Coordinates of N, CA, C and O in Angstrom, one line a residue:
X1 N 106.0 177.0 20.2 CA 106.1 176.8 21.6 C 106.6 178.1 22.2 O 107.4 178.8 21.7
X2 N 106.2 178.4 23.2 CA 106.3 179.7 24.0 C 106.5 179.5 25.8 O 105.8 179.0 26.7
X3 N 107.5 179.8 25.7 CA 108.6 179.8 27.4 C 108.6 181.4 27.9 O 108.8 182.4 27.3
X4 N 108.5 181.1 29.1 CA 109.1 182.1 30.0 C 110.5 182.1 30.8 O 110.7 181.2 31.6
X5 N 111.2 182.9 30.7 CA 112.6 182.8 31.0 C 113.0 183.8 31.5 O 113.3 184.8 30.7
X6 N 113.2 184.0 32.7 CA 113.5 185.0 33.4 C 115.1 185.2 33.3 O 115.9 184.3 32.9
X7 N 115.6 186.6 33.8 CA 117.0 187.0 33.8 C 117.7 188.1 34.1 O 117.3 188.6 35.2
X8 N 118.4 188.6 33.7 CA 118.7 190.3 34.3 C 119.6 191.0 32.9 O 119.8 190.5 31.7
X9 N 120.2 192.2 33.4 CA 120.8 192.6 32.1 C 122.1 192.9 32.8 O 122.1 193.3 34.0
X10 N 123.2 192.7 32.2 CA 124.7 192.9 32.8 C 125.3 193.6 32.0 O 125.8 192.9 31.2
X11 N 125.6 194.8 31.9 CA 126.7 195.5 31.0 C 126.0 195.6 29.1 O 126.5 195.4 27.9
X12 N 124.5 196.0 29.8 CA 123.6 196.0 28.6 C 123.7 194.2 27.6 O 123.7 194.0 26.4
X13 N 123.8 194.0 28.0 CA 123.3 191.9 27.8 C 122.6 191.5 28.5 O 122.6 192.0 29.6
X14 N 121.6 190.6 28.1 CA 120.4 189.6 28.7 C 121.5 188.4 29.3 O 122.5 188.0 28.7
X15 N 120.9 188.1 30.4 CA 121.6 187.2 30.9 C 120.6 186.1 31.3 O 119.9 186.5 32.3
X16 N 120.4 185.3 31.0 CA 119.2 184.2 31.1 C 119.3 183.2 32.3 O 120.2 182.3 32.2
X17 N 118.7 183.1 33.4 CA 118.7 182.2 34.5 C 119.0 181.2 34.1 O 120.1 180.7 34.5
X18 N 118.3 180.3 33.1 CA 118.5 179.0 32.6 C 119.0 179.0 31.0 O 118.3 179.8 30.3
X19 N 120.1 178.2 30.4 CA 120.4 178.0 28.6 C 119.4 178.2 27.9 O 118.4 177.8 28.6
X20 N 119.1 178.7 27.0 CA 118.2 178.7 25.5 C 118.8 178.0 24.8 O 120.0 177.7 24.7
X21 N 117.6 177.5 24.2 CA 117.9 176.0 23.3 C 119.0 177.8 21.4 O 118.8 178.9 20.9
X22 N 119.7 177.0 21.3 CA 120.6 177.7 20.4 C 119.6 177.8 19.3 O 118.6 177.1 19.2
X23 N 119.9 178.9 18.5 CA 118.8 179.5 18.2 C 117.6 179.6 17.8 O 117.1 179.4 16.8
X24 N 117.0 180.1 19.2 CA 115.7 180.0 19.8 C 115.3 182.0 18.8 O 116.2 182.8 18.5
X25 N 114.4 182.1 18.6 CA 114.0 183.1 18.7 C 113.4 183.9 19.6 O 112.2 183.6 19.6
X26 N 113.6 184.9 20.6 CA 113.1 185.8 21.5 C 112.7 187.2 21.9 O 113.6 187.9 21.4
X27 N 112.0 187.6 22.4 CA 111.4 188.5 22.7 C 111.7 189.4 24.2 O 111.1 189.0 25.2
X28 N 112.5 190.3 24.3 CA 112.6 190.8 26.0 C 112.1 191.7 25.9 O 112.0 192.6 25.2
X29 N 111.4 191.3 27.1 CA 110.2 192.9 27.4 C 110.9 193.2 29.0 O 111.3 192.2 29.6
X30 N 111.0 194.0 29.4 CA 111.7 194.8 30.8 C 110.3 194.8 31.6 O 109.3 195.6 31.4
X31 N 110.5 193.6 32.6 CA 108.9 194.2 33.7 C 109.7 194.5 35.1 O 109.3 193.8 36.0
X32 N 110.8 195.3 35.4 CA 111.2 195.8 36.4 C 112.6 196.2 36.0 O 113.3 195.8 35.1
X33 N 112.8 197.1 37.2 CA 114.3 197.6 37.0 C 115.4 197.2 37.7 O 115.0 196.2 38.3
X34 N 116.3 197.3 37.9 CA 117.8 196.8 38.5 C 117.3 196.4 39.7 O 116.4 196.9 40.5
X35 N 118.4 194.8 39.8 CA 117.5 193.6 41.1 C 119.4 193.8 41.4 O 120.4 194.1 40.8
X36 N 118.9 193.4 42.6 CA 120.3 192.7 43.3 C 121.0 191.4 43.3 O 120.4 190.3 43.7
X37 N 122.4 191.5 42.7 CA 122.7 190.3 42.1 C 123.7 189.8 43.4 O 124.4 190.6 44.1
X38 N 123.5 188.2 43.5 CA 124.0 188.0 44.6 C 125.4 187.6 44.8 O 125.7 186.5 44.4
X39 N 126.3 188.3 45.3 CA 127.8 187.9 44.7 C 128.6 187.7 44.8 O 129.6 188.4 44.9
X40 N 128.4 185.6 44.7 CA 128.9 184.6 44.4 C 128.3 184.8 42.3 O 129.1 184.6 41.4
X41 N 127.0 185.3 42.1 CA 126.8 185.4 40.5 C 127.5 186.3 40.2 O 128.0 186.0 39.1
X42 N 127.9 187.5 40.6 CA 128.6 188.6 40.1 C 130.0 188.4 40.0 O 130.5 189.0 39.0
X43 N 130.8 187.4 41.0 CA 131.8 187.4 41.1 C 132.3 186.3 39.5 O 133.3 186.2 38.8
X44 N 130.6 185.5 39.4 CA 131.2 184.2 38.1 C 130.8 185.6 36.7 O 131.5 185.7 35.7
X45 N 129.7 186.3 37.1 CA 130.0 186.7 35.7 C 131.3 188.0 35.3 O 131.9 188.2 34.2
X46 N 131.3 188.5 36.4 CA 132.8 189.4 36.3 C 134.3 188.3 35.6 O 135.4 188.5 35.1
X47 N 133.6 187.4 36.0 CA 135.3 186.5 35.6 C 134.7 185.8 34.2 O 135.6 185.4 33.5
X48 N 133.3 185.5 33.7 CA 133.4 185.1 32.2 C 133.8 186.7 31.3 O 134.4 186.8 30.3
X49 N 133.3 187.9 32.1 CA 133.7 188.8 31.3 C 135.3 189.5 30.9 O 135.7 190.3 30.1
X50 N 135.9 188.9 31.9 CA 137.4 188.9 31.8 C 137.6 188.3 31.3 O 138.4 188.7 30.4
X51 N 137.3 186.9 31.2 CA 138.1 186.0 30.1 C 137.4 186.2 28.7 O 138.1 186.1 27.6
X52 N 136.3 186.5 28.6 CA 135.6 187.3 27.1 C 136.8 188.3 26.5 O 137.4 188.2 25.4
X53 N 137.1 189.4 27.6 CA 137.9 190.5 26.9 C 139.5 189.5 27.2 O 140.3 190.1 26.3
X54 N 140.0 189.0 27.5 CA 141.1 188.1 27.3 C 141.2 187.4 25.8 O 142.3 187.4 25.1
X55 N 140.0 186.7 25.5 CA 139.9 186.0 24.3 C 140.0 186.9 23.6 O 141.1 186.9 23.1
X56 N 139.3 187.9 23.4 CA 139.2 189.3 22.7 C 140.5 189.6 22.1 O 141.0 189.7 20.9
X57 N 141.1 189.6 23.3 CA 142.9 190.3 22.8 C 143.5 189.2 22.5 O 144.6 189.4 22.2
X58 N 143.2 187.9 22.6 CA 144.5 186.9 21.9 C 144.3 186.8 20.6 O 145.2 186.5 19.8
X59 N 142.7 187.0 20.2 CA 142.4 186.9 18.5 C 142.4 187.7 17.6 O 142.1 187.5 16.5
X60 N 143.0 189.3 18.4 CA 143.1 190.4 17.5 C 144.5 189.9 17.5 O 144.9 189.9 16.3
X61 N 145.7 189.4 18.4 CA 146.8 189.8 18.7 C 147.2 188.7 17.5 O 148.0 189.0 16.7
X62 N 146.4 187.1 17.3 CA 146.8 186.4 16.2 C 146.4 186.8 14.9 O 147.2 186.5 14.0
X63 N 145.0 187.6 14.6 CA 144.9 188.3 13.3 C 145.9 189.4 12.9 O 146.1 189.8 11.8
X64 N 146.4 189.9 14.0 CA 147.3 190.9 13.6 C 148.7 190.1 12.9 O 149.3 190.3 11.9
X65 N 149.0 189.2 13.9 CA 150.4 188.2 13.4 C 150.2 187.5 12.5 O 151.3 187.0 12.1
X66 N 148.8 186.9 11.6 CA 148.0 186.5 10.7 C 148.8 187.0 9.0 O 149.4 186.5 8.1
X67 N 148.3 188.7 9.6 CA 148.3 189.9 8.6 C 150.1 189.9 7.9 O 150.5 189.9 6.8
X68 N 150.9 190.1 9.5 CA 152.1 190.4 9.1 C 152.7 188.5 7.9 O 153.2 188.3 6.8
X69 N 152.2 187.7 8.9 CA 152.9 186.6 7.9 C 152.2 186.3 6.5 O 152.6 185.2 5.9
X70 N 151.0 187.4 5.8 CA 150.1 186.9 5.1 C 151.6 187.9 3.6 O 151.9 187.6 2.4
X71 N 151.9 189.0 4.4 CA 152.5 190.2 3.9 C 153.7 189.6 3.5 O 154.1 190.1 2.5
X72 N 154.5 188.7 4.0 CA 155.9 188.3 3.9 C 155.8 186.9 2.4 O 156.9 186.4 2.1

């Protein structure tokens, strides 16, 4: 089966208009360059990418405290 799925790129990531079924296999081909994102979307994806680098630092911050109680 073969879909078209449009999207844009954000901070070099594909960002897909609509979910992909989990792992779908795909193909991105670039048929234009930088679109204007309208922003009420900018403003949701700027705040999943804060909370991305949020998660980021609580799971280094627990593998680090991981390490120390693995050591004791």
């Amino acid at each position: 089966m073969s879909i078209t799925v449009a999207g844009f790129v954000k901070d070099g990531v594909v960002v897909p208009n609509v979910p992909l079924p989990e792992g779908a296999f795909v193909e991105v081909r670039v048929i234009s360059g930088p679109i204007e994102v309208p922003p009420e979307l900018q403003s949701e994806l700027d705040a999943w990418q804060q909370a991305g680098a949020e998660a980021l630092v609580l799971v280094e911050r627990l593998a680090r405290e991981g390490e120390v109680d693995d050591k004791r």
